[in-house]
mmCIF file with all atom_site columns, C-alpha atoms in Angstrom:
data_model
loop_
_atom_site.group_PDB
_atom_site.id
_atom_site.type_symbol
_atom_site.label_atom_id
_atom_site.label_alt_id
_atom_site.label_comp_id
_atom_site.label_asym_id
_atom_site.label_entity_id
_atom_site.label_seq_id
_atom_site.pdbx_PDB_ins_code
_atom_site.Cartn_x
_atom_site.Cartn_y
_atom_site.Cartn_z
_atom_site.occupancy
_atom_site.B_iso_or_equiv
_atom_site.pdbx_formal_charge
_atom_site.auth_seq_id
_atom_site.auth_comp_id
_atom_site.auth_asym_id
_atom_site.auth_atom_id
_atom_site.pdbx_PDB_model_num
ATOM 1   C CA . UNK A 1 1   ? 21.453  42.892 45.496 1.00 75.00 ? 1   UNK A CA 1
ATOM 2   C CA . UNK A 1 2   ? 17.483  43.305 45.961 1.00 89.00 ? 2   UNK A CA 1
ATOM 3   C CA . UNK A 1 3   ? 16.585  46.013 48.999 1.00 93.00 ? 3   UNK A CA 1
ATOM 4   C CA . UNK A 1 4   ? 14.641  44.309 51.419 1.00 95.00 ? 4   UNK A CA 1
ATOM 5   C CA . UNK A 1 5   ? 12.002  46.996 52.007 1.00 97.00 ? 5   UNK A CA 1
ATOM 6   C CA . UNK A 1 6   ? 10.711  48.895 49.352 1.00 98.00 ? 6   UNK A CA 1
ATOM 7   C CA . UNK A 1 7   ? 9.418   52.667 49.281 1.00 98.00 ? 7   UNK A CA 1
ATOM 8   C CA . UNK A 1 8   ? 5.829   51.654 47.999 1.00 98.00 ? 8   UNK A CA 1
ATOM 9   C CA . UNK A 1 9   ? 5.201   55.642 47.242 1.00 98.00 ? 9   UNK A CA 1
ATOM 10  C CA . UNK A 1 10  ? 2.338   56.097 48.964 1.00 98.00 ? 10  UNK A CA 1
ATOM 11  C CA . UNK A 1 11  ? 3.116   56.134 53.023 1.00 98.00 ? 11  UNK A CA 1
ATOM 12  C CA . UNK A 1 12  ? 3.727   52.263 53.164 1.00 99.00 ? 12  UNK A CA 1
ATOM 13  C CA . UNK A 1 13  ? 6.992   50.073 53.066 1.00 99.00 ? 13  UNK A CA 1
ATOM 14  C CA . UNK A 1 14  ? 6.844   46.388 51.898 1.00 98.00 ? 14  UNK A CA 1
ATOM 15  C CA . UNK A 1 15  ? 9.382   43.630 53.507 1.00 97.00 ? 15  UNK A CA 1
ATOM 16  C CA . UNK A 1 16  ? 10.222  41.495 51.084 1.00 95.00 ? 16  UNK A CA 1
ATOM 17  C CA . UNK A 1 17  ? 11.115  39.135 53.421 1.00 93.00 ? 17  UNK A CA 1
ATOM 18  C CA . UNK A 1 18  ? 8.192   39.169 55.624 1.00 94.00 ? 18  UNK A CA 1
ATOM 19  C CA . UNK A 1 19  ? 5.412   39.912 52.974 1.00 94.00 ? 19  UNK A CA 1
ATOM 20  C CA . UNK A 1 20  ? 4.145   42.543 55.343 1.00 97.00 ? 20  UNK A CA 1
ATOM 21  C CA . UNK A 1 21  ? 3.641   46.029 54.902 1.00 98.00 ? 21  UNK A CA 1
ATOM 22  C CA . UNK A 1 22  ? 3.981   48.409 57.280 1.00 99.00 ? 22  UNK A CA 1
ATOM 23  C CA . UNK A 1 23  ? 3.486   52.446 57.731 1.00 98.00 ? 23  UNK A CA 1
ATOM 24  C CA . UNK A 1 24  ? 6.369   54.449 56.799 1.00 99.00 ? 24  UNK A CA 1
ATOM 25  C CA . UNK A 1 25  ? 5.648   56.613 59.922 1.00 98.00 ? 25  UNK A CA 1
ATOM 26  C CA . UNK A 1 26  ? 5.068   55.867 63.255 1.00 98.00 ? 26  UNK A CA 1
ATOM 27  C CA . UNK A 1 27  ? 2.048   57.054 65.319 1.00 98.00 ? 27  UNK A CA 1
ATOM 28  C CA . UNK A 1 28  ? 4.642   59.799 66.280 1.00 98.00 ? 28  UNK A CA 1
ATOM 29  C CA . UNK A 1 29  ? 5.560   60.544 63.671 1.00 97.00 ? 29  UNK A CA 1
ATOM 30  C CA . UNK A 1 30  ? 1.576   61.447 62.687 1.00 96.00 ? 30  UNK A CA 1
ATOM 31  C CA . UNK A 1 31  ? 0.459   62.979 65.829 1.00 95.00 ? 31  UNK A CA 1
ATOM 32  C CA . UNK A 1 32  ? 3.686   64.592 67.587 1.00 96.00 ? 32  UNK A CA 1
ATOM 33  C CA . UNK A 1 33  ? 2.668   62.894 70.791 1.00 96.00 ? 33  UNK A CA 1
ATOM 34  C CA . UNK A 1 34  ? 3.061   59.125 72.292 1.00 96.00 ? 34  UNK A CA 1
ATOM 35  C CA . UNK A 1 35  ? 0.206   57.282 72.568 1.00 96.00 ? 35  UNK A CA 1
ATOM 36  C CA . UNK A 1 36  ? -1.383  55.129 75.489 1.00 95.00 ? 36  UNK A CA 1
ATOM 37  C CA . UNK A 1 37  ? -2.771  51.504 74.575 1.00 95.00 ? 37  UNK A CA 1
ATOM 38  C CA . UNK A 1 38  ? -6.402  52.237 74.474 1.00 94.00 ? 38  UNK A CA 1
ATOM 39  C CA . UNK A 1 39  ? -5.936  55.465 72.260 1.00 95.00 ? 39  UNK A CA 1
ATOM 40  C CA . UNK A 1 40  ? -3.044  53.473 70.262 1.00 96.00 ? 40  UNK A CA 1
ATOM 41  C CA . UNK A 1 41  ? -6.375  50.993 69.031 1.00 96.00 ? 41  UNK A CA 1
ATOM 42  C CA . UNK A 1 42  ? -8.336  54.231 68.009 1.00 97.00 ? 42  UNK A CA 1
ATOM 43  C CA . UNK A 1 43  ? -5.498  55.355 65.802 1.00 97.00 ? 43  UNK A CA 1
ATOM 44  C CA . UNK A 1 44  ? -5.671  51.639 64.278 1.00 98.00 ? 44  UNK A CA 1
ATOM 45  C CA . UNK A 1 45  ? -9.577  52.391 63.611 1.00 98.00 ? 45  UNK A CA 1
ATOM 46  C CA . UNK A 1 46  ? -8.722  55.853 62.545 1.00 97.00 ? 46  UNK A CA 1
ATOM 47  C CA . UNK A 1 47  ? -6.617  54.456 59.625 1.00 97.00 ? 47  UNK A CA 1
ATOM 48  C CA . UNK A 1 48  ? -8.685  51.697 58.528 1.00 98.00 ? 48  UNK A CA 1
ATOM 49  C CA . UNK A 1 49  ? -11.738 54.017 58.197 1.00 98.00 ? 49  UNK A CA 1
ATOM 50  C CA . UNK A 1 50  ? -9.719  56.291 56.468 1.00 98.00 ? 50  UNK A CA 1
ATOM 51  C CA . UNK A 1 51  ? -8.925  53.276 54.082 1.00 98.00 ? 51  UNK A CA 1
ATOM 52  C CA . UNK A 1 52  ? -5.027  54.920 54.553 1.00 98.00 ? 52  UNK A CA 1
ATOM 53  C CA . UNK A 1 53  ? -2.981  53.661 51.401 1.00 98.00 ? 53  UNK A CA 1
ATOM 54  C CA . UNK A 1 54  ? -5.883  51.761 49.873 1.00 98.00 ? 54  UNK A CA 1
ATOM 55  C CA . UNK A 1 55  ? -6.489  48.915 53.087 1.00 98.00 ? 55  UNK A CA 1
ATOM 56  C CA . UNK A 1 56  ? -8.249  48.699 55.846 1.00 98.00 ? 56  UNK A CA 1
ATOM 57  C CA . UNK A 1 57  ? -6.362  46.200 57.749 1.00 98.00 ? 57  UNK A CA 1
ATOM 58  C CA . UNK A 1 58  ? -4.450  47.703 59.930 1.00 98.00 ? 58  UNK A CA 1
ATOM 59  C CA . UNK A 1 59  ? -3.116  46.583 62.990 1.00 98.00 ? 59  UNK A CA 1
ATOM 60  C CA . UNK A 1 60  ? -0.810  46.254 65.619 1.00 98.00 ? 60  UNK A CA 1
ATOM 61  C CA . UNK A 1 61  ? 2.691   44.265 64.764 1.00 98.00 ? 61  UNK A CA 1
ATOM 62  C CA . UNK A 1 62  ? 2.911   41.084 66.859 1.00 97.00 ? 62  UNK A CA 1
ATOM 63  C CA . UNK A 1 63  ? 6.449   40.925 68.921 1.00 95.00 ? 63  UNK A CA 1
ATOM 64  C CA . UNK A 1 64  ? 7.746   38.857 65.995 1.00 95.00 ? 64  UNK A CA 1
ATOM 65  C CA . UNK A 1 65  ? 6.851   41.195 63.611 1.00 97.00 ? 65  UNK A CA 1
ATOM 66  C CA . UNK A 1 66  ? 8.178   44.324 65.148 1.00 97.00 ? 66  UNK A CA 1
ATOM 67  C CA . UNK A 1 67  ? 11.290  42.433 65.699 1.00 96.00 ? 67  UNK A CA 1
ATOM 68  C CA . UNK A 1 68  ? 11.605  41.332 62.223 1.00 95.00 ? 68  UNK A CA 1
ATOM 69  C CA . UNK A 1 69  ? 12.504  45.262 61.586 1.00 97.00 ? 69  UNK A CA 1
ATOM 70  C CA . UNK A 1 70  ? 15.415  44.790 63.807 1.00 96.00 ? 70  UNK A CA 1
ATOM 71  C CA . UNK A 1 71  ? 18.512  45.028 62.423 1.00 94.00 ? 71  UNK A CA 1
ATOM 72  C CA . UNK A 1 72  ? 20.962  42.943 65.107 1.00 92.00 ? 72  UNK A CA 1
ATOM 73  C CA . UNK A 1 73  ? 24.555  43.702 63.518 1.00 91.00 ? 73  UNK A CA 1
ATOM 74  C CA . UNK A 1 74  ? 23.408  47.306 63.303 1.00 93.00 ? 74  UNK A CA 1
ATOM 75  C CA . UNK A 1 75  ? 24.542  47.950 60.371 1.00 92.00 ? 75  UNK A CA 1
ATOM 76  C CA . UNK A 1 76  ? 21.470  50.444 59.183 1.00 94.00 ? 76  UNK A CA 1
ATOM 77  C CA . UNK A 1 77  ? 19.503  52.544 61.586 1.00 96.00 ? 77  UNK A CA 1
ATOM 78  C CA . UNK A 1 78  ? 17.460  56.252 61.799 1.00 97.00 ? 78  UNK A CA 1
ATOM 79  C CA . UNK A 1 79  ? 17.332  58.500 64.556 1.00 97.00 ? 79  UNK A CA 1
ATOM 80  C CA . UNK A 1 80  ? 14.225  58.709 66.625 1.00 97.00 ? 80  UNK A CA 1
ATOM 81  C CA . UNK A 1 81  ? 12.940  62.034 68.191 1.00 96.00 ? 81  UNK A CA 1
ATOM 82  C CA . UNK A 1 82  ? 15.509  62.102 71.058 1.00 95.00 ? 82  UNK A CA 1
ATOM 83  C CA . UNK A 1 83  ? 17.947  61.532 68.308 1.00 96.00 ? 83  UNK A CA 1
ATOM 84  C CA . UNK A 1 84  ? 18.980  57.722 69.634 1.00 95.00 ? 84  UNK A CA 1
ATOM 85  C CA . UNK A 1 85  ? 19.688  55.359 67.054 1.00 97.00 ? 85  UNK A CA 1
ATOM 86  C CA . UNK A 1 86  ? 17.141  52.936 65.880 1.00 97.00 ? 86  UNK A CA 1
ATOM 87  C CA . UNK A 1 87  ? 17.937  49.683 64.604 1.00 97.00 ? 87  UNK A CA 1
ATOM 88  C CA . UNK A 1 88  ? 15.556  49.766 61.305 1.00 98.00 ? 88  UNK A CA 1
ATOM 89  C CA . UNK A 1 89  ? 15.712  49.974 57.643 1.00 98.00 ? 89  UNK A CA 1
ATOM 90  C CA . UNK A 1 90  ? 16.097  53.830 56.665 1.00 98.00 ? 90  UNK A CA 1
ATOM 91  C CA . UNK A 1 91  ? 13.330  53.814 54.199 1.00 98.00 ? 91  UNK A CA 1
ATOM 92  C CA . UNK A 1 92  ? 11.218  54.105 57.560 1.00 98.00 ? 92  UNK A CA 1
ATOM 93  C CA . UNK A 1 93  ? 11.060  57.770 58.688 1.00 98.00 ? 93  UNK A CA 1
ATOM 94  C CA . UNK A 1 94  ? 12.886  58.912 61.209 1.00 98.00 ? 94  UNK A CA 1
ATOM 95  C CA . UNK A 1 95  ? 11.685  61.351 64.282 1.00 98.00 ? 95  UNK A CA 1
ATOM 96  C CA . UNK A 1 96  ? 9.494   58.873 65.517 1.00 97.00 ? 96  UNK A CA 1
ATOM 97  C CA . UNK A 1 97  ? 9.194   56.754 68.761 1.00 96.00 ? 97  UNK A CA 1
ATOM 98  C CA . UNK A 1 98  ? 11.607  54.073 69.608 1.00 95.00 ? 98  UNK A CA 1
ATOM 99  C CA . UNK A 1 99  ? 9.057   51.519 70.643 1.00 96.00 ? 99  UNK A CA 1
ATOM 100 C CA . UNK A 1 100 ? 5.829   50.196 69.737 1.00 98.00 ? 100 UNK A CA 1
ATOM 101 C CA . UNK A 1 101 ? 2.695   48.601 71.215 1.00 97.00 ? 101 UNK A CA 1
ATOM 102 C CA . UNK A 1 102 ? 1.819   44.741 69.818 1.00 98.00 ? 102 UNK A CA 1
ATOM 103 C CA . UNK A 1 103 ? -0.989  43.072 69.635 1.00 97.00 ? 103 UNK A CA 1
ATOM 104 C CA . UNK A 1 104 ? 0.724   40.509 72.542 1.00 96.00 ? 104 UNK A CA 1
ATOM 105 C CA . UNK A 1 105 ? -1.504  41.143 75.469 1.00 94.00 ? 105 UNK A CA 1
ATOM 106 C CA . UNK A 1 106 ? -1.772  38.900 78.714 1.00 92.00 ? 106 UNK A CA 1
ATOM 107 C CA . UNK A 1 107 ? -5.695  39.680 79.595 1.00 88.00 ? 107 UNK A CA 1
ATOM 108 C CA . UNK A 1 108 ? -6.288  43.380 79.568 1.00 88.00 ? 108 UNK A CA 1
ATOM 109 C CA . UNK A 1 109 ? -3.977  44.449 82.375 1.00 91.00 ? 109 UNK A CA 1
ATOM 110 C CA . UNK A 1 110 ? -0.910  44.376 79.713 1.00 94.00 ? 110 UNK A CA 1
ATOM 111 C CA . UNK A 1 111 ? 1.081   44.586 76.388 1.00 95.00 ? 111 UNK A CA 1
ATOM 112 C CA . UNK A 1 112 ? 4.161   43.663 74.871 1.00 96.00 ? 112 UNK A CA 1
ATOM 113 C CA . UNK A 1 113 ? 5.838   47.240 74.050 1.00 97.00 ? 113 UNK A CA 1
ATOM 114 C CA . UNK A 1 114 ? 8.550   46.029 71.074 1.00 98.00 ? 114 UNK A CA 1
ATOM 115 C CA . UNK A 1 115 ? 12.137  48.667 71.290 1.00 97.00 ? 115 UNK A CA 1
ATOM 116 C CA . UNK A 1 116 ? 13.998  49.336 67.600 1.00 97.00 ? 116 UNK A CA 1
ATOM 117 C CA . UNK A 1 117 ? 16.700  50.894 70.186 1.00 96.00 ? 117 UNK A CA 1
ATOM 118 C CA . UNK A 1 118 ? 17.381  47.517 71.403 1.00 96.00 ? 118 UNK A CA 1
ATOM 119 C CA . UNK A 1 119 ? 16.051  44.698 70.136 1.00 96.00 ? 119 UNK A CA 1
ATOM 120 C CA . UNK A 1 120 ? 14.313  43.470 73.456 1.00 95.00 ? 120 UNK A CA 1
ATOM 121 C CA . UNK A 1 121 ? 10.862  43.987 74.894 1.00 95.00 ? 121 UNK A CA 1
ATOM 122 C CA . UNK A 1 122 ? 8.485   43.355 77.663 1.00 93.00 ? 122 UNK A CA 1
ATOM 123 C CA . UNK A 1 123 ? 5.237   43.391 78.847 1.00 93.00 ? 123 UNK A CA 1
ATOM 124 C CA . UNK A 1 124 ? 4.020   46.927 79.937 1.00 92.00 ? 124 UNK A CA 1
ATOM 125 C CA . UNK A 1 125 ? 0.613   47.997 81.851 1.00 89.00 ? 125 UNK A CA 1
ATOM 126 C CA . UNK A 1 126 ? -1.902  49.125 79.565 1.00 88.00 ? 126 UNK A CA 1
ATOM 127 C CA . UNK A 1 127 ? -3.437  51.683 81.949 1.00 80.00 ? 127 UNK A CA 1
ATOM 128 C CA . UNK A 1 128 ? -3.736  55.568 80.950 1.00 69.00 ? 128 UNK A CA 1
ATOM 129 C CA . UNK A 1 129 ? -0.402  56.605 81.867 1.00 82.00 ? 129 UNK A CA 1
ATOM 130 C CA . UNK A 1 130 ? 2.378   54.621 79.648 1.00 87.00 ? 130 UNK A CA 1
ATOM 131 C CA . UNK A 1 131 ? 2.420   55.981 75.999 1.00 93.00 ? 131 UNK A CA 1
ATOM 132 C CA . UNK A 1 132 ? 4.623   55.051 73.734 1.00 95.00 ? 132 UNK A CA 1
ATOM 133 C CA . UNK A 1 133 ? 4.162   54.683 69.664 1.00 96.00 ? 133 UNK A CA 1
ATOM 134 C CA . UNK A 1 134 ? 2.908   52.509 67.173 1.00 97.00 ? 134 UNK A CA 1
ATOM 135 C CA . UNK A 1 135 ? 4.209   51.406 63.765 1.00 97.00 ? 135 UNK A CA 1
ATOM 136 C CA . UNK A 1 136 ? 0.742   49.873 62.144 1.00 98.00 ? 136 UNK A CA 1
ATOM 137 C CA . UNK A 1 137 ? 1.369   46.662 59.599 1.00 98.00 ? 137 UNK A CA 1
ATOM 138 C CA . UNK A 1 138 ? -1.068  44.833 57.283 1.00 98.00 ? 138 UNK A CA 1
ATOM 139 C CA . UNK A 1 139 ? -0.668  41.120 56.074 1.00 96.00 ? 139 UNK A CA 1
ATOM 140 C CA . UNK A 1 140 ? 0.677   37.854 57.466 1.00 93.00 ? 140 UNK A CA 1
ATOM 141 C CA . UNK A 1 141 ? 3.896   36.744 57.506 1.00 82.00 ? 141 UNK A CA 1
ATOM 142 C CA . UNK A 1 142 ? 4.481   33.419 56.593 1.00 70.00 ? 142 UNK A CA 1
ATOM 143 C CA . UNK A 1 143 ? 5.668   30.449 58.692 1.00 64.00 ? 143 UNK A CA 1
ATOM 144 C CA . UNK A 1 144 ? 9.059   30.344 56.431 1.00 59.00 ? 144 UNK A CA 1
ATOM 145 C CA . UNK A 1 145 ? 9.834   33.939 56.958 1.00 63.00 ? 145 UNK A CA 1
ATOM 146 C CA . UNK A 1 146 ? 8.698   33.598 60.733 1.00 62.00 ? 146 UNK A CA 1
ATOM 147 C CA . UNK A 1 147 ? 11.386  30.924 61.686 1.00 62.00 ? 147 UNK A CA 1
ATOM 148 C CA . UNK A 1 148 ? 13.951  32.691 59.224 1.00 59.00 ? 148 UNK A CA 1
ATOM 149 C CA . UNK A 1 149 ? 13.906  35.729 61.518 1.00 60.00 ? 149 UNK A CA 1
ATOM 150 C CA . UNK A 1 150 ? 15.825  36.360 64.842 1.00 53.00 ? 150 UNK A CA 1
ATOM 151 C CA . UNK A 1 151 ? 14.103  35.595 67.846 1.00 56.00 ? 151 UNK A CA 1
ATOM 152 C CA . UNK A 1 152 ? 14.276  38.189 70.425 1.00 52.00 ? 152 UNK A CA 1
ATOM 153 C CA . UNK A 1 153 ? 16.448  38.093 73.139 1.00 56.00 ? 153 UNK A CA 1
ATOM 154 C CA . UNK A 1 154 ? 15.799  38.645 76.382 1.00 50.00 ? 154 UNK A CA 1
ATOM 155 C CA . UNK A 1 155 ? 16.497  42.263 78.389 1.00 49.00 ? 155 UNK A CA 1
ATOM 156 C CA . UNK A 1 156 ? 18.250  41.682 81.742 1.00 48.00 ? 156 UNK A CA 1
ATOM 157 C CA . UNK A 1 157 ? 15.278  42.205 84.533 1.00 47.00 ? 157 UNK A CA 1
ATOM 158 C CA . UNK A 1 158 ? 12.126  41.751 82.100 1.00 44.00 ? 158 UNK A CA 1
ATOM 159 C CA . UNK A 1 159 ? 9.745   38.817 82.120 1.00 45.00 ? 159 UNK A CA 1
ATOM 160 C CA . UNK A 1 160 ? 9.724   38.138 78.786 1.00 44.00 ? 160 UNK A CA 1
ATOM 161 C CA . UNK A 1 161 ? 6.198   35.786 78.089 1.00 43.00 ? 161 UNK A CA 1
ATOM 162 C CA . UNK A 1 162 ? 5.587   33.377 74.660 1.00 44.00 ? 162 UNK A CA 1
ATOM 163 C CA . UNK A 1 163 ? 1.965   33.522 74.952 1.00 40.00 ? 163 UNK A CA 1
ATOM 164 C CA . UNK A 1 164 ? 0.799   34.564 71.950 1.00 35.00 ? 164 UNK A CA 1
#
């Protein structure tokens, strides 16, 4: 059977289910510290101008996308730096964050914060003092692959929003 992701060699992994490519490492993974939203956008800049792996596309995942990493019958995971297991394909590198920013914002007061730990999510202030991580992706994912892939599920006590 065909791996879903694939090593691409040069810091990137393609899903071969998705289409999209993502960064092998998170923005932990990179800098050794969490990022807050505004900074996690200059580390998307950062890599474009930098051209990292050939592209300057970068961006932030959209819920969807994050969640298409997600492995629900947790049957493959890595370890992130507090050593909890996260629910992702190991040719990602462990030691990172266990969350990640999106690109789903409701105006500019927050942003949908994505967990590999869990496979839920919610909207979280943007202000200076939440910092999480950031797995960057490049691409589009198609509208088959979209409604292939799990929805995610709601965690008990978040307000969980569709806007796109």
């Amino acid at each position: 059977m065909e791996e879903r992701f694939v090593d691409n060699g040069d810091g990137t992994v393609t899903d071969r289910k998705s289409q999209l490519t993502w960064m092998q490492n998170d923005s932990y993974n990179v800098f050794k510290r969490f990022l807050v939203f505004s900074v996690a956008k200059k580390f998307i800049a950062k890599m474009n101008k930098e051209a990292f792996a050939g592209y300057s596309d970068w961006r932030l995942p959209s819920k969807d996308e994050a969640n298409s990493l997600y492995y629900r019958e947790k049957e493959k995971s890595i370890q992130d730096k507090y050593e909890m297991a996260l629910y992702i394909d190991p040719v990602f590198s462990a030691g990172g964050g266990y969350d990640t920013w999106t690109n789903n914002t409701r105006g500019k007061i927050t942003a949908y914060v994505f967990s590999f730990a869990s496979g839920t999510g919610g909207h979280k202030e943007v202000d200076d003092n939440l910092e999480t991580s950031v797995r960057l992706v490049r691409g589009t994912m198609d509208e088959a692959a979209r409604g292939a892939l799990s929805k995610i599920p709601p965690k008990k006590g978040m307000i969980i929003s569709e806007q796109r």
